[in-house]
């Protein structure tokens, strides 16, 4: 029979999915491996989607999404980040996953390179391979607080470099950018005339102060010449399965983006878009409550790790813990995580699933029931 494309075979598999699949075969598992909020979707969001279904509001929409949704995102962005974005720059996508892939698809030709964080979210390495492009990892080192180092980035730039992916707050690390480092990254991109694809999915969960948005900074200073923003409602509003994200793109991408959307997703479902409008424009009290819940979980979890003498990266954003298990896992944290799952019935994501620099670490999702989180962490070896 005909073969799969070699570029598809080059896409790495997900180490998180391996844990997920094994956990599905076991009973009584404490599941801390996937970033799934444990809070419900707010009633007014559910009501908006329900009303769309009941009114048969289910037809095609423009590729970029309905106008009220694009305007709602722009308004929310301005309120949260202090930068005015033209709604015409806002494109509704099937989650931030599609937003990142869509941006890469418009930037990369076969053989082109994109700098990706290591450790970094899995799709940052997978998506370029699907496009026959080359993900070039830049190490986020423990010695540098797991943050980008400009001098090391400079050494990775080649004539084939088209973009760099920056993710803050970081999944899996929980690290964030401060304004000086954000400005250094902007200067780096402008100096080499490359794009920053800024994944800001966890922008509403920044624990030490306001989120520093590369998208907002570039918009305020240049109108958006070097940063493409990727956003999502999945984590902020617990809408993971509703699949609404956003790509903030330059104005002159309109024609290309319309064609790309048409050939991949056409448009989002209307009930999902109506739900998203309600989320962005409605009462934000449920977001505040979720934020308080996640922060309290992280505080309780870090107190437990401190008491047990287990090392971790202090979380400054998102709702993950980056935990050091080098004392227990040897040189194969993926194999250790599977044994830990089978023996202790606790599912955690092996750090190596996020890149070679994650070897010896695990990612723990703190968006869980407090009792489950603390019980799972209490089973970690010391």
mmCIF file of C-alpha atoms in Angstrom:
data_model
loop_
_atom_site.group_PDB
_atom_site.id
_atom_site.type_symbol
_atom_site.label_atom_id
_atom_site.label_comp_id
_atom_site.label_asym_id
_atom_site.label_seq_id
_atom_site.Cartn_x
_atom_site.Cartn_y
_atom_site.Cartn_z
ATOM 1 C CA UNK A 1 0.000 0.000 0.000
ATOM 2 C CA UNK A 2 1.170 3.608 -0.485
ATOM 3 C CA UNK A 3 3.425 4.988 2.261
ATOM 4 C CA UNK A 4 2.918 7.896 4.612
ATOM 5 C CA UNK A 5 4.829 11.075 3.844
ATOM 6 C CA UNK A 6 8.339 11.053 5.368
ATOM 7 C CA UNK A 7 7.609 14.417 7.019
ATOM 8 C CA UNK A 8 4.733 12.829 8.938
ATOM 9 C CA UNK A 9 7.004 10.031 10.119
ATOM 10 C CA UNK A 10 9.416 12.705 11.368
ATOM 11 C CA UNK A 11 6.859 14.155 13.804
ATOM 12 C CA UNK A 12 7.838 13.033 17.327
ATOM 13 C CA UNK A 13 5.228 11.310 19.442
ATOM 14 C CA UNK A 14 4.004 12.820 22.698
ATOM 15 C CA UNK A 15 5.410 11.457 25.947
ATOM 16 C CA UNK A 16 2.387 12.903 27.728
ATOM 17 C CA UNK A 17 0.047 10.872 25.541
ATOM 18 C CA UNK A 18 1.945 7.685 26.514
ATOM 19 C CA UNK A 19 1.215 8.338 30.197
ATOM 20 C CA UNK A 20 -2.395 9.230 29.373
ATOM 21 C CA UNK A 21 -2.906 5.962 27.492
ATOM 22 C CA UNK A 22 -1.388 3.819 30.252
ATOM 23 C CA UNK A 23 -3.433 5.618 32.917
ATOM 24 C CA UNK A 24 -6.601 4.852 30.968
ATOM 25 C CA UNK A 25 -5.978 1.126 31.516
ATOM 26 C CA UNK A 26 -5.632 1.437 35.306
ATOM 27 C CA UNK A 27 -8.036 1.975 38.187
ATOM 28 C CA UNK A 28 -7.891 4.604 40.943
ATOM 29 C CA UNK A 29 -5.385 6.869 39.211
ATOM 30 C CA UNK A 30 -4.666 10.375 40.532
ATOM 31 C CA UNK A 31 -4.358 12.253 37.276
ATOM 32 C CA UNK A 32 -1.884 15.140 37.409
ATOM 33 C CA UNK A 33 -0.426 14.744 33.917
ATOM 34 C CA UNK A 34 -2.666 16.899 31.716
ATOM 35 C CA UNK A 35 -3.456 20.616 31.999
ATOM 36 C CA UNK A 36 -7.181 20.211 32.515
ATOM 37 C CA UNK A 37 -8.853 22.772 34.815
ATOM 38 C CA UNK A 38 -10.942 21.166 37.532
ATOM 39 C CA UNK A 39 -13.444 24.041 37.707
ATOM 40 C CA UNK A 40 -16.705 24.025 35.685
ATOM 41 C CA UNK A 41 -17.534 26.315 32.799
ATOM 42 C CA UNK A 42 -19.432 29.353 34.069
ATOM 43 C CA UNK A 43 -23.237 29.125 33.621
ATOM 44 C CA UNK A 44 -23.504 32.221 31.423
ATOM 45 C CA UNK A 45 -21.021 30.691 28.968
ATOM 46 C CA UNK A 46 -22.995 27.449 28.823
ATOM 47 C CA UNK A 47 -26.200 29.448 28.346
ATOM 48 C CA UNK A 48 -24.778 31.318 25.356
ATOM 49 C CA UNK A 49 -23.775 28.102 23.607
ATOM 50 C CA UNK A 50 -27.122 26.489 24.430
ATOM 51 C CA UNK A 51 -29.009 29.480 23.035
ATOM 52 C CA UNK A 52 -27.079 29.243 19.771
ATOM 53 C CA UNK A 53 -27.956 25.566 19.377
ATOM 54 C CA UNK A 54 -31.612 26.158 20.244
ATOM 55 C CA UNK A 55 -31.857 29.039 17.757
ATOM 56 C CA UNK A 56 -30.213 26.902 15.042
ATOM 57 C CA UNK A 57 -27.417 29.470 14.903
ATOM 58 C CA UNK A 58 -25.170 26.914 13.260
ATOM 59 C CA UNK A 59 -24.196 28.219 9.824
ATOM 60 C CA UNK A 60 -20.814 29.117 8.370
ATOM 61 C CA UNK A 61 -19.143 32.280 9.596
ATOM 62 C CA UNK A 62 -16.268 34.318 8.142
ATOM 63 C CA UNK A 63 -12.948 32.475 8.275
ATOM 64 C CA UNK A 64 -11.683 34.875 10.940
ATOM 65 C CA UNK A 65 -14.715 34.423 13.174
ATOM 66 C CA UNK A 66 -17.808 36.479 13.854
ATOM 67 C CA UNK A 67 -17.258 40.198 14.309
ATOM 68 C CA UNK A 68 -18.577 40.314 17.901
ATOM 69 C CA UNK A 69 -16.000 37.710 18.904
ATOM 70 C CA UNK A 70 -13.061 39.536 17.330
ATOM 71 C CA UNK A 71 -14.189 42.786 18.940
ATOM 72 C CA UNK A 72 -14.688 41.086 22.302
ATOM 73 C CA UNK A 73 -11.164 39.682 22.281
ATOM 74 C CA UNK A 74 -9.683 43.058 21.306
ATOM 75 C CA UNK A 75 -11.608 44.782 24.098
ATOM 76 C CA UNK A 76 -10.592 42.200 26.692
ATOM 77 C CA UNK A 77 -6.970 42.380 25.547
ATOM 78 C CA UNK A 78 -6.931 46.171 25.881
ATOM 79 C CA UNK A 79 -8.464 45.974 29.351
ATOM 80 C CA UNK A 80 -6.024 43.309 30.527
ATOM 81 C CA UNK A 81 -2.817 44.417 28.815
ATOM 82 C CA UNK A 82 -3.213 48.117 28.079
ATOM 83 C CA UNK A 83 -2.681 47.915 24.321
ATOM 84 C CA UNK A 84 -5.311 48.626 21.663
ATOM 85 C CA UNK A 85 -5.536 45.914 19.006
ATOM 86 C CA UNK A 86 -7.515 46.404 15.809
ATOM 87 C CA UNK A 87 -10.127 43.608 15.727
ATOM 88 C CA UNK A 88 -9.148 43.059 12.089
ATOM 89 C CA UNK A 89 -5.854 41.608 13.377
ATOM 90 C CA UNK A 90 -7.705 39.033 15.508
ATOM 91 C CA UNK A 91 -8.422 35.606 13.999
ATOM 92 C CA UNK A 92 -10.449 32.990 15.855
ATOM 93 C CA UNK A 93 -8.745 29.586 15.780
ATOM 94 C CA UNK A 94 -9.385 26.063 17.042
ATOM 95 C CA UNK A 95 -7.523 26.681 20.274
ATOM 96 C CA UNK A 96 -4.014 28.082 20.563
ATOM 97 C CA UNK A 97 -2.710 24.815 19.099
ATOM 98 C CA UNK A 98 -4.118 25.746 15.704
ATOM 99 C CA UNK A 99 -3.061 29.365 16.181
ATOM 100 C CA UNK A 100 0.587 28.354 16.638
ATOM 101 C CA UNK A 101 0.459 25.881 13.759
ATOM 102 C CA UNK A 102 -1.241 28.418 11.498
ATOM 103 C CA UNK A 103 1.440 30.992 12.225
ATOM 104 C CA UNK A 104 4.206 28.485 11.519
ATOM 105 C CA UNK A 105 2.502 27.349 8.319
ATOM 106 C CA UNK A 106 2.492 30.910 7.017
ATOM 107 C CA UNK A 107 6.127 31.488 7.931
ATOM 108 C CA UNK A 108 8.017 28.274 7.236
ATOM 109 C CA UNK A 109 9.061 26.599 4.012
ATOM 110 C CA UNK A 110 10.690 23.154 3.981
ATOM 111 C CA UNK A 111 14.119 23.400 5.581
ATOM 112 C CA UNK A 112 13.426 26.688 7.359
ATOM 113 C CA UNK A 113 14.260 26.857 11.045
ATOM 114 C CA UNK A 114 12.326 28.016 14.100
ATOM 115 C CA UNK A 115 13.881 28.374 17.543
ATOM 116 C CA UNK A 116 11.829 26.487 20.135
ATOM 117 C CA UNK A 117 12.150 26.338 23.943
ATOM 118 C CA UNK A 118 13.587 23.221 25.566
ATOM 119 C CA UNK A 119 11.817 22.360 27.829
ATOM 120 C CA UNK A 120 8.793 23.572 25.919
ATOM 121 C CA UNK A 121 5.281 22.486 25.076
ATOM 122 C CA UNK A 122 5.229 19.427 22.817
ATOM 123 C CA UNK A 123 3.632 21.000 19.737
ATOM 124 C CA UNK A 124 6.495 23.484 19.410
ATOM 125 C CA UNK A 125 8.657 20.604 18.150
ATOM 126 C CA UNK A 126 5.900 18.602 16.482
ATOM 127 C CA UNK A 127 4.323 21.293 14.336
ATOM 128 C CA UNK A 128 7.461 22.377 12.421
ATOM 129 C CA UNK A 129 8.217 18.752 11.568
ATOM 130 C CA UNK A 130 4.736 18.384 10.100
ATOM 131 C CA UNK A 131 5.634 21.320 7.831
ATOM 132 C CA UNK A 132 9.003 19.819 6.791
ATOM 133 C CA UNK A 133 10.716 22.594 8.725
ATOM 134 C CA UNK A 134 13.346 22.304 11.453
ATOM 135 C CA UNK A 135 12.719 23.029 15.150
ATOM 136 C CA UNK A 136 15.982 24.236 16.679
ATOM 137 C CA UNK A 137 15.849 23.915 20.483
ATOM 138 C CA UNK A 138 17.142 26.656 22.727
ATOM 139 C CA UNK A 139 17.894 25.350 26.183
ATOM 140 C CA UNK A 140 16.140 26.844 29.180
ATOM 141 C CA UNK A 141 18.744 26.043 31.803
ATOM 142 C CA UNK A 142 18.337 25.579 35.513
ATOM 143 C CA UNK A 143 21.338 27.873 36.033
ATOM 144 C CA UNK A 144 19.432 30.671 34.277
ATOM 145 C CA UNK A 145 16.138 30.084 36.119
ATOM 146 C CA UNK A 146 14.805 28.291 33.011
ATOM 147 C CA UNK A 147 14.589 31.582 31.069
ATOM 148 C CA UNK A 148 15.829 32.455 27.559
ATOM 149 C CA UNK A 149 19.448 33.635 27.383
ATOM 150 C CA UNK A 150 20.009 36.147 24.596
ATOM 151 C CA UNK A 151 23.688 35.347 24.052
ATOM 152 C CA UNK A 152 22.837 31.664 23.563
ATOM 153 C CA UNK A 153 20.007 32.553 21.181
ATOM 154 C CA UNK A 154 22.419 34.628 19.099
ATOM 155 C CA UNK A 155 24.571 31.556 18.527
ATOM 156 C CA UNK A 156 21.610 29.609 17.103
ATOM 157 C CA UNK A 157 20.549 32.084 14.413
ATOM 158 C CA UNK A 158 21.343 31.050 10.839
ATOM 159 C CA UNK A 159 20.245 32.323 7.411
ATOM 160 C CA UNK A 160 17.407 29.772 7.645
ATOM 161 C CA UNK A 161 15.966 31.103 10.927
ATOM 162 C CA UNK A 162 12.494 32.554 10.411
ATOM 163 C CA UNK A 163 11.024 32.733 13.907
ATOM 164 C CA UNK A 164 11.385 32.022 17.604
ATOM 165 C CA UNK A 165 8.620 30.640 19.809
ATOM 166 C CA UNK A 166 8.404 32.215 23.261
ATOM 167 C CA UNK A 167 5.957 30.828 25.826
ATOM 168 C CA UNK A 168 5.267 32.817 28.984
ATOM 169 C CA UNK A 169 3.888 31.964 31.420
ATOM 170 C CA UNK A 170 5.512 28.705 30.455
ATOM 171 C CA UNK A 171 3.975 25.315 30.048
ATOM 172 C CA UNK A 172 5.587 23.193 31.545
ATOM 173 C CA UNK A 173 7.820 25.405 33.693
ATOM 174 C CA UNK A 174 5.612 28.068 35.227
ATOM 175 C CA UNK A 175 8.330 30.646 34.471
ATOM 176 C CA UNK A 176 7.449 34.172 33.283
ATOM 177 C CA UNK A 177 9.151 37.076 31.528
ATOM 178 C CA UNK A 178 9.972 40.334 33.236
ATOM 179 C CA UNK A 179 9.923 43.520 31.177
ATOM 180 C CA UNK A 180 13.719 43.831 30.695
ATOM 181 C CA UNK A 181 13.976 40.292 29.288
ATOM 182 C CA UNK A 182 10.899 40.838 27.116
ATOM 183 C CA UNK A 183 12.534 43.953 25.664
ATOM 184 C CA UNK A 184 15.751 42.024 25.032
ATOM 185 C CA UNK A 185 13.765 39.378 23.137
ATOM 186 C CA UNK A 186 12.030 42.047 21.048
ATOM 187 C CA UNK A 187 15.375 43.655 20.249
ATOM 188 C CA UNK A 188 16.775 40.236 19.301
ATOM 189 C CA UNK A 189 13.892 39.588 16.886
ATOM 190 C CA UNK A 190 14.158 43.043 15.331
ATOM 191 C CA UNK A 191 17.937 42.781 15.039
ATOM 192 C CA UNK A 192 17.668 39.556 13.052
ATOM 193 C CA UNK A 193 14.365 40.468 11.364
ATOM 194 C CA UNK A 194 12.614 37.325 12.531
ATOM 195 C CA UNK A 195 9.172 36.789 14.053
ATOM 196 C CA UNK A 196 8.376 36.009 17.662
ATOM 197 C CA UNK A 197 5.440 33.652 18.015
ATOM 198 C CA UNK A 198 4.332 34.527 21.527
ATOM 199 C CA UNK A 199 2.269 31.804 23.205
ATOM 200 C CA UNK A 200 0.381 33.634 25.959
ATOM 201 C CA UNK A 201 -2.228 30.990 26.756
ATOM 202 C CA UNK A 202 -1.630 31.343 30.514
ATOM 203 C CA UNK A 203 -1.544 35.146 30.542
ATOM 204 C CA UNK A 204 -4.309 35.347 33.170
ATOM 205 C CA UNK A 205 -2.290 33.275 35.626
ATOM 206 C CA UNK A 206 0.771 35.322 36.573
ATOM 207 C CA UNK A 207 1.488 35.145 40.290
ATOM 208 C CA UNK A 208 4.143 37.783 41.027
ATOM 209 C CA UNK A 209 2.616 40.696 39.138
ATOM 210 C CA UNK A 210 0.903 41.615 35.867
ATOM 211 C CA UNK A 211 1.628 39.473 32.829
ATOM 212 C CA UNK A 212 4.288 40.970 30.543
ATOM 213 C CA UNK A 213 2.846 40.571 27.043
ATOM 214 C CA UNK A 214 5.194 40.581 24.062
ATOM 215 C CA UNK A 215 2.134 40.968 21.829
ATOM 216 C CA UNK A 216 1.067 44.101 23.689
ATOM 217 C CA UNK A 217 4.563 45.588 23.759
ATOM 218 C CA UNK A 218 5.107 45.120 20.021
ATOM 219 C CA UNK A 219 1.612 46.422 19.241
ATOM 220 C CA UNK A 220 2.087 49.550 21.341
ATOM 221 C CA UNK A 221 5.511 50.317 19.863
ATOM 222 C CA UNK A 222 5.233 49.361 16.192
ATOM 223 C CA UNK A 223 1.651 48.297 15.535
ATOM 224 C CA UNK A 224 2.740 44.647 15.442
ATOM 225 C CA UNK A 225 5.722 44.146 13.147
ATOM 226 C CA UNK A 226 7.624 41.330 14.880
ATOM 227 C CA UNK A 227 5.261 39.514 17.266
ATOM 228 C CA UNK A 228 2.449 37.124 16.410
ATOM 229 C CA UNK A 229 0.330 36.368 19.471
ATOM 230 C CA UNK A 230 -1.337 33.037 20.265
ATOM 231 C CA UNK A 231 -4.073 33.021 22.897
ATOM 232 C CA UNK A 232 -6.762 30.660 24.160
ATOM 233 C CA UNK A 233 -9.874 30.572 26.305
ATOM 234 C CA UNK A 234 -9.200 26.952 27.284
ATOM 235 C CA UNK A 235 -7.410 27.519 30.579
ATOM 236 C CA UNK A 236 -8.745 30.943 31.572
ATOM 237 C CA UNK A 237 -12.399 29.913 31.283
ATOM 238 C CA UNK A 238 -12.051 26.112 31.659
ATOM 239 C CA UNK A 239 -13.158 25.716 28.019
ATOM 240 C CA UNK A 240 -10.556 23.144 26.931
ATOM 241 C CA UNK A 241 -12.908 21.031 24.834
ATOM 242 C CA UNK A 242 -14.755 23.974 23.299
ATOM 243 C CA UNK A 243 -11.587 24.812 21.357
ATOM 244 C CA UNK A 244 -11.526 28.589 20.980
ATOM 245 C CA UNK A 245 -8.208 30.361 20.502
ATOM 246 C CA UNK A 246 -6.927 33.470 18.796
ATOM 247 C CA UNK A 247 -4.103 34.482 16.511
ATOM 248 C CA UNK A 248 -3.115 38.152 16.595
ATOM 249 C CA UNK A 249 -1.490 38.675 13.201
ATOM 250 C CA UNK A 250 -0.266 41.577 11.056
ATOM 251 C CA UNK A 251 -2.858 43.384 8.929
ATOM 252 C CA UNK A 252 -1.222 42.321 5.676
ATOM 253 C CA UNK A 253 -1.716 38.633 6.464
ATOM 254 C CA UNK A 254 -5.454 38.889 5.799
ATOM 255 C CA UNK A 255 -5.543 37.248 2.379
ATOM 256 C CA UNK A 256 -3.097 34.493 3.291
ATOM 257 C CA UNK A 257 -4.801 33.771 6.609
ATOM 258 C CA UNK A 258 -8.209 33.601 5.003
ATOM 259 C CA UNK A 259 -6.929 31.017 2.532
ATOM 260 C CA UNK A 260 -5.166 29.050 5.274
ATOM 261 C CA UNK A 261 -8.259 28.999 7.471
ATOM 262 C CA UNK A 262 -10.455 27.961 4.550
ATOM 263 C CA UNK A 263 -8.229 25.003 3.726
ATOM 264 C CA UNK A 264 -7.820 23.770 7.304
ATOM 265 C CA UNK A 265 -10.842 24.545 9.501
ATOM 266 C CA UNK A 266 -13.052 26.897 7.453
ATOM 267 C CA UNK A 267 -14.328 28.455 10.697
ATOM 268 C CA UNK A 268 -15.151 27.661 14.299
ATOM 269 C CA UNK A 269 -18.587 26.356 15.205
ATOM 270 C CA UNK A 270 -21.023 29.157 15.924
ATOM 271 C CA UNK A 271 -22.099 27.881 19.377
ATOM 272 C CA UNK A 272 -18.437 27.842 20.403
ATOM 273 C CA UNK A 273 -18.014 31.391 19.144
ATOM 274 C CA UNK A 274 -21.144 32.571 20.987
ATOM 275 C CA UNK A 275 -19.853 30.927 24.152
ATOM 276 C CA UNK A 276 -16.537 32.711 23.679
ATOM 277 C CA UNK A 277 -18.225 36.099 23.323
ATOM 278 C CA UNK A 278 -20.077 35.455 26.578
ATOM 279 C CA UNK A 279 -16.838 34.433 28.285
ATOM 280 C CA UNK A 280 -14.962 37.545 27.200
ATOM 281 C CA UNK A 281 -17.710 40.079 27.784
ATOM 282 C CA UNK A 282 -19.472 38.582 30.812
ATOM 283 C CA UNK A 283 -18.793 38.586 34.522
ATOM 284 C CA UNK A 284 -15.132 37.689 35.186
ATOM 285 C CA UNK A 285 -15.780 36.605 38.772
ATOM 286 C CA UNK A 286 -15.403 32.923 37.899
ATOM 287 C CA UNK A 287 -11.945 33.676 36.439
ATOM 288 C CA UNK A 288 -10.954 35.393 39.668
ATOM 289 C CA UNK A 289 -12.208 32.404 41.656
ATOM 290 C CA UNK A 290 -10.303 29.935 39.464
ATOM 291 C CA UNK A 291 -7.163 32.054 39.782
ATOM 292 C CA UNK A 292 -7.436 32.023 43.575
ATOM 293 C CA UNK A 293 -8.053 28.258 43.558
ATOM 294 C CA UNK A 294 -4.999 27.489 41.411
ATOM 295 C CA UNK A 295 -2.762 29.789 43.430
ATOM 296 C CA UNK A 296 -3.880 28.242 46.713
ATOM 297 C CA UNK A 297 -3.247 24.778 45.272
ATOM 298 C CA UNK A 298 0.270 25.791 44.236
ATOM 299 C CA UNK A 299 0.980 27.234 47.678
ATOM 300 C CA UNK A 300 -0.215 24.071 49.398
ATOM 301 C CA UNK A 301 1.730 21.867 46.980
ATOM 302 C CA UNK A 302 5.008 23.782 47.332
ATOM 303 C CA UNK A 303 4.668 23.739 51.126
ATOM 304 C CA UNK A 304 4.357 19.955 50.979
ATOM 305 C CA UNK A 305 7.368 19.631 48.660
ATOM 306 C CA UNK A 306 9.395 21.888 50.953
ATOM 307 C CA UNK A 307 8.457 19.774 53.948
ATOM 308 C CA UNK A 308 9.492 16.604 52.131
ATOM 309 C CA UNK A 309 12.756 18.090 50.847
ATOM 310 C CA UNK A 310 11.889 17.676 47.156
ATOM 311 C CA UNK A 311 13.230 20.334 44.807
ATOM 312 C CA UNK A 312 11.137 22.294 42.310
ATOM 313 C CA UNK A 313 11.131 25.488 40.274
ATOM 314 C CA UNK A 314 9.066 28.090 42.167
ATOM 315 C CA UNK A 315 6.000 28.646 39.962
ATOM 316 C CA UNK A 316 5.576 32.275 38.882
ATOM 317 C CA UNK A 317 2.774 31.656 36.423
ATOM 318 C CA UNK A 318 0.442 29.031 34.914
ATOM 319 C CA UNK A 319 -0.791 26.169 37.116
ATOM 320 C CA UNK A 320 2.044 23.659 36.892
ATOM 321 C CA UNK A 321 4.850 22.512 39.142
ATOM 322 C CA UNK A 322 8.211 21.634 37.617
ATOM 323 C CA UNK A 323 9.526 19.063 40.090
ATOM 324 C CA UNK A 324 13.052 17.666 40.356
ATOM 325 C CA UNK A 325 13.092 13.845 40.568
ATOM 326 C CA UNK A 326 16.687 13.313 39.461
ATOM 327 C CA UNK A 327 17.374 11.642 42.799
ATOM 328 C CA UNK A 328 14.883 8.901 41.900
ATOM 329 C CA UNK A 329 14.659 8.467 38.138
ATOM 330 C CA UNK A 330 18.212 7.918 36.986
ATOM 331 C CA UNK A 331 18.675 8.991 33.387
ATOM 332 C CA UNK A 332 15.236 7.960 32.075
ATOM 333 C CA UNK A 333 12.431 9.982 33.618
ATOM 334 C CA UNK A 334 9.910 8.719 31.058
ATOM 335 C CA UNK A 335 10.415 5.110 32.141
ATOM 336 C CA UNK A 336 10.357 6.161 35.802
ATOM 337 C CA UNK A 337 7.087 8.103 35.334
ATOM 338 C CA UNK A 338 5.450 5.021 33.843
ATOM 339 C CA UNK A 339 6.650 2.843 36.733
ATOM 340 C CA UNK A 340 5.459 5.478 39.214
ATOM 341 C CA UNK A 341 2.065 5.442 37.525
ATOM 342 C CA UNK A 342 1.744 1.666 37.628
ATOM 343 C CA UNK A 343 3.038 1.278 41.198
ATOM 344 C CA UNK A 344 1.698 4.394 42.932
ATOM 345 C CA UNK A 345 -1.296 5.139 40.664
ATOM 346 C CA UNK A 346 -0.217 8.770 40.127
ATOM 347 C CA UNK A 347 0.037 10.124 36.581
ATOM 348 C CA UNK A 348 2.605 12.880 36.035
ATOM 349 C CA UNK A 349 4.144 14.157 32.808
ATOM 350 C CA UNK A 350 7.817 13.225 32.327
ATOM 351 C CA UNK A 351 9.992 16.263 31.736
ATOM 352 C CA UNK A 352 11.641 14.632 28.742
ATOM 353 C CA UNK A 353 8.282 14.855 26.942
ATOM 354 C CA UNK A 354 9.015 18.590 26.702
ATOM 355 C CA UNK A 355 12.513 18.182 25.296
ATOM 356 C CA UNK A 356 15.890 16.691 26.257
ATOM 357 C CA UNK A 357 16.547 19.498 28.758
ATOM 358 C CA UNK A 358 13.589 18.206 30.782
ATOM 359 C CA UNK A 359 15.309 14.936 31.644
ATOM 360 C CA UNK A 360 15.140 14.303 35.368
ATOM 361 C CA UNK A 361 12.107 16.521 35.981
ATOM 362 C CA UNK A 362 8.335 16.052 35.938
ATOM 363 C CA UNK A 363 5.442 18.398 35.302
ATOM 364 C CA UNK A 364 2.586 18.243 37.790
ATOM 365 C CA UNK A 365 -0.736 19.931 37.047
ATOM 366 C CA UNK A 366 -2.017 21.808 40.102
ATOM 367 C CA UNK A 367 -5.435 22.483 38.547
ATOM 368 C CA UNK A 368 -6.854 19.526 40.413
ATOM 369 C CA UNK A 369 -8.747 18.706 43.578
ATOM 370 C CA UNK A 370 -6.531 19.790 46.453
ATOM 371 C CA UNK A 371 -6.714 16.389 48.166
ATOM 372 C CA UNK A 372 -5.729 14.584 44.954
ATOM 373 C CA UNK A 373 -2.832 16.958 44.336
ATOM 374 C CA UNK A 374 -1.404 16.601 47.819
ATOM 375 C CA UNK A 375 -1.931 12.844 47.925
ATOM 376 C CA UNK A 376 -0.156 12.463 44.596
ATOM 377 C CA UNK A 377 2.785 14.586 45.695
ATOM 378 C CA UNK A 378 3.022 12.681 48.983
ATOM 379 C CA UNK A 379 3.763 9.529 47.002
ATOM 380 C CA UNK A 380 6.835 10.990 45.307
ATOM 381 C CA UNK A 381 10.048 9.334 46.518
ATOM 382 C CA UNK A 382 12.448 11.359 48.645
#
